[in-house]
PDB file of C-alpha atoms and ligand atoms in Angstrom:
ATOM      1  CA  MET N 631      -0.047  -0.062   0.047  1.00  0.00           C
ATOM      2  CA  THR N 632       1.225   3.449  -0.859  1.00  0.00           C
ATOM      3  CA  THR N 633       0.812   6.402   1.443  1.00  0.00           C
ATOM      4  CA  THR N 634       0.789   8.960  -1.424  1.00  0.00           C
ATOM      5  CA  GLY N 635      -2.239  11.031  -2.170  1.00  0.00           C
ATOM      6  CA  PRO N 636      -3.913  14.099  -0.519  1.00  0.00           C
ATOM      7  CA  ARG N 637      -2.777  15.177   2.926  1.00  0.00           C
ATOM      8  CA  VAL N 638      -5.070  14.377   5.920  1.00  0.00           C
ATOM      9  CA  LEU N 639      -5.098  16.959   8.725  1.00  0.00           C
ATOM     10  CA  GLY N 640      -6.088  16.392  12.323  1.00  0.00           C
ATOM     11  CA  PRO N 641      -4.932  14.005  15.064  1.00  0.00           C
ATOM     12  CA  VAL N 642      -4.385  11.061  12.718  1.00  0.00           C
ATOM     13  CA  VAL N 643      -2.889   8.027  14.499  1.00  0.00           C
ATOM     14  CA  ASP N 644      -1.887   5.939  11.390  1.00  0.00           C
ATOM     15  CA  ASP N 645      -1.469   5.697   7.659  1.00  0.00           C
ATOM     16  CA  ALA N 646      -5.000   4.527   7.105  1.00  0.00           C
ATOM     17  CA  THR N 647      -6.519   7.754   8.372  1.00  0.00           C
ATOM     18  CA  ARG N 648      -7.596   6.377  11.699  1.00  0.00           C
ATOM     19  CA  CYS N 649      -7.837   9.196  14.341  1.00  0.00           C
ATOM     20  CA  ILE N 650      -8.001   9.585  17.983  1.00  0.00           C
ATOM     21  CA  HIS N 651     -11.777   9.557  17.967  1.00  0.00           C
ATOM     22  CA  TYR N 652     -12.455   6.603  15.498  1.00  0.00           C
ATOM     23  CA  ARG N 653      -9.726   4.110  15.326  1.00  0.00           C
ATOM     24  CA  SER N 654     -11.370   0.602  14.980  1.00  0.00           C
ATOM     25  CA  GLU N 655     -10.492  -1.891  12.245  1.00  0.00           C
ATOM     26  CA  LEU N 656     -13.090  -0.209   9.845  1.00  0.00           C
ATOM     27  CA  ASP N 657     -12.348   3.459  10.411  1.00  0.00           C
ATOM     28  CA  VAL N 658     -10.244   3.891   7.252  1.00  0.00           C
ATOM     29  CA  ILE N 659     -11.809   6.769   5.518  1.00  0.00           C
ATOM     30  CA  ALA N 660     -11.139  10.531   5.620  1.00  0.00           C
ATOM     31  CA  ILE N 661     -13.600  13.118   4.453  1.00  0.00           C
ATOM     32  CA  ARG N 662     -12.783  16.350   2.376  1.00  0.00           C
ATOM     33  CA  PHE N 663     -14.829  19.107   3.968  1.00  0.00           C
ATOM     34  CA  ALA N 664     -16.768  21.395   1.666  1.00  0.00           C
ATOM     35  CA  CYS N 665     -15.786  24.524   3.658  1.00  0.00           C
ATOM     36  CA  CYS N 666     -11.983  24.207   3.370  1.00  0.00           C
ATOM     37  CA  GLY N 667     -11.356  21.493   0.807  1.00  0.00           C
ATOM     38  CA  GLU N 668      -9.122  19.714   3.225  1.00  0.00           C
ATOM     39  CA  TYR N 669      -9.329  15.982   4.484  1.00  0.00           C
ATOM     40  CA  TYR N 670      -9.971  15.131   7.940  1.00  0.00           C
ATOM     41  CA  PRO N 671     -10.643  11.784   9.425  1.00  0.00           C
ATOM     42  CA  CYS N 672     -13.888  12.655  11.125  1.00  0.00           C
ATOM     43  CA  HIS N 673     -16.094  15.588  12.037  1.00  0.00           C
ATOM     44  CA  ALA N 674     -14.600  15.865  15.616  1.00  0.00           C
ATOM     45  CA  CYS N 675     -11.183  16.216  14.048  1.00  0.00           C
ATOM     46  CA  HIS N 676     -12.423  19.121  12.000  1.00  0.00           C
ATOM     47  CA  ALA N 677     -14.188  20.669  14.938  1.00  0.00           C
ATOM     48  CA  GLU N 678     -11.001  20.626  16.964  1.00  0.00           C
ATOM     49  CA  THR N 679      -8.382  21.339  14.382  1.00  0.00           C
ATOM     50  CA  ALA N 680     -10.088  23.752  11.968  1.00  0.00           C
ATOM     51  CA  ASP N 681     -10.579  27.391  12.798  1.00  0.00           C
ATOM     52  CA  HIS N 682     -14.043  27.556  11.271  1.00  0.00           C
ATOM     53  CA  ALA N 683     -17.454  25.723  11.380  1.00  0.00           C
ATOM     54  CA  ALA N 684     -17.787  22.814   9.093  1.00  0.00           C
ATOM     55  CA  THR N 685     -20.066  23.076   6.034  1.00  0.00           C
ATOM     56  CA  VAL N 686     -21.866  19.961   4.477  1.00  0.00           C
ATOM     57  CA  TRP N 687     -21.671  19.152   0.701  1.00  0.00           C
ATOM     58  CA  PRO N 688     -24.863  20.298  -0.950  1.00  0.00           C
ATOM     59  CA  ARG N 689     -26.958  17.493  -2.774  1.00  0.00           C
ATOM     60  CA  GLY N 690     -25.741  18.893  -6.160  1.00  0.00           C
ATOM     61  CA  ALA N 691     -22.085  17.905  -5.173  1.00  0.00           C
ATOM     62  CA  ARG N 692     -22.528  14.093  -5.496  1.00  0.00           C
ATOM     63  CA  ASP N 693     -19.806  14.185  -8.254  1.00  0.00           C
ATOM     64  CA  GLU N 694     -17.122  15.742  -6.085  1.00  0.00           C
ATOM     65  CA  ARG N 695     -14.320  13.505  -4.781  1.00  0.00           C
ATOM     66  CA  ALA N 696     -14.699  13.968  -1.097  1.00  0.00           C
ATOM     67  CA  VAL N 697     -13.984  10.605   0.559  1.00  0.00           C
ATOM     68  CA  LEU N 698     -10.465   9.080   0.825  1.00  0.00           C
ATOM     69  CA  CYS N 699     -10.011   5.385   1.425  1.00  0.00           C
ATOM     70  CA  GLY N 700      -7.213   5.036   3.879  1.00  0.00           C
ATOM     71  CA  GLU N 701      -6.262   1.620   2.609  1.00  0.00           C
ATOM     72  CA  CYS N 702      -5.961   2.148  -1.149  1.00  0.00           C
ATOM     73  CA  ARG N 703      -5.869   5.986  -1.098  1.00  0.00           C
ATOM     74  CA  ALA N 704      -8.565   6.225  -3.712  1.00  0.00           C
ATOM     75  CA  GLU N 705     -10.550   9.378  -3.804  1.00  0.00           C
ATOM     76  CA  LEU N 706     -14.181   8.389  -4.063  1.00  0.00           C
ATOM     77  CA  THR N 707     -16.951  10.578  -5.250  1.00  0.00           C
ATOM     78  CA  ILE N 708     -19.805  11.353  -2.793  1.00  0.00           C
ATOM     79  CA  ALA N 709     -22.035   9.288  -4.962  1.00  0.00           C
ATOM     80  CA  GLU N 710     -19.634   6.310  -5.006  1.00  0.00           C
ATOM     81  CA  TYR N 711     -19.392   6.445  -1.199  1.00  0.00           C
ATOM     82  CA  LEU N 712     -23.004   6.775  -0.426  1.00  0.00           C
ATOM     83  CA  GLY N 713     -23.825   4.086  -2.886  1.00  0.00           C
ATOM     84  CA  ALA N 714     -21.293   1.546  -1.382  1.00  0.00           C
ATOM     85  CA  SER N 715     -20.873   2.612   2.165  1.00  0.00           C
ATOM     86  CA  SER N 716     -20.191  -0.748   3.707  1.00  0.00           C
ATOM     87  CA  SER N 717     -16.809  -1.367   1.719  1.00  0.00           C
ATOM     88  CA  CYS N 718     -14.548   0.483  -0.585  1.00  0.00           C
ATOM     89  CA  PRO N 719     -15.705  -0.095  -4.290  1.00  0.00           C
ATOM     90  CA  ARG N 720     -11.940   0.117  -5.307  1.00  0.00           C
ATOM     91  CA  CYS N 721     -10.175  -2.211  -2.811  1.00  0.00           C
ATOM     92  CA  GLY N 722     -12.932  -3.844  -0.827  1.00  0.00           C
ATOM     93  CA  ALA N 723     -11.771  -2.481   2.560  1.00  0.00           C
ATOM     94  CA  GLY N 724     -14.670  -2.660   5.166  1.00  0.00           C
ATOM     95  CA  PHE N 725     -16.171   0.734   6.117  1.00  0.00           C
ATOM     96  CA  ASN N 726     -17.489   1.308   9.423  1.00  0.00           C
ATOM     97  CA  PRO N 727     -21.351   0.976   9.082  1.00  0.00           C
ATOM     98  CA  GLY N 728     -21.650   3.395  12.030  1.00  0.00           C
ATOM     99  CA  CYS N 729     -20.475   6.122   9.712  1.00  0.00           C
ATOM    100  CA  ALA N 730     -23.831   6.048   7.993  1.00  0.00           C
ATOM    101  CA  LEU N 731     -25.228   7.518  11.213  1.00  0.00           C
ATOM    102  CA  HIS N 732     -22.971  10.478  10.722  1.00  0.00           C
ATOM    103  CA  THR N 733     -23.543  11.028   7.000  1.00  0.00           C
ATOM    104  CA  HIS N 734     -25.586  14.145   7.652  1.00  0.00           C
ATOM    105  CA  LEU N 735     -22.540  15.801   9.192  1.00  0.00           C
ATOM    106  CA  TYR N 736     -20.701  15.671   5.900  1.00  0.00           C
ATOM    107  CA  PHE N 737     -23.365  15.622   3.226  1.00  0.00           C
ATOM    108  CA  GLU N 738     -26.652  17.200   2.711  1.00  0.00           C
ATOM    109  CA  VAL N 739     -29.188  14.401   2.781  1.00  0.00           C
TER     110      VAL N 739
HETATM  111 ZN1  LIG P 882     -13.413  23.157   6.978  1.00  0.00          ZN
HETATM  112 ZN1  LIG P 883     -11.340  12.300  14.618  1.00  0.00          ZN
HETATM  113 ZN1  LIG P 884     -10.012   1.361  -0.926  1.00  0.00          ZN
END
């Protein structure tokens, strides 16, 4: 696995974008925030590290690449992520199903 690709800000604890808040086996994605265009592992990382309030991606932005798979470093579009939220459509890495509970923190639903 390569560690190239976009940078991920915040208190990341490993190369697969796990952070101090979510670090289970399945917590391998980072989200690019609409407000600043930067990747953070989770909403709490953004809240603690960024100097501004988070903005969610509008419904019309489903073609934006805003989800980074920490395993294969593929940048998925929002549509790809929402359509296959239990695993990475590129490498098959399992995604945390609990993330679906937080979808509204990142994307307008
Ligand atoms: Zn931001
Ligand atoms: Zn976090
Ligand atoms: Zn992947």
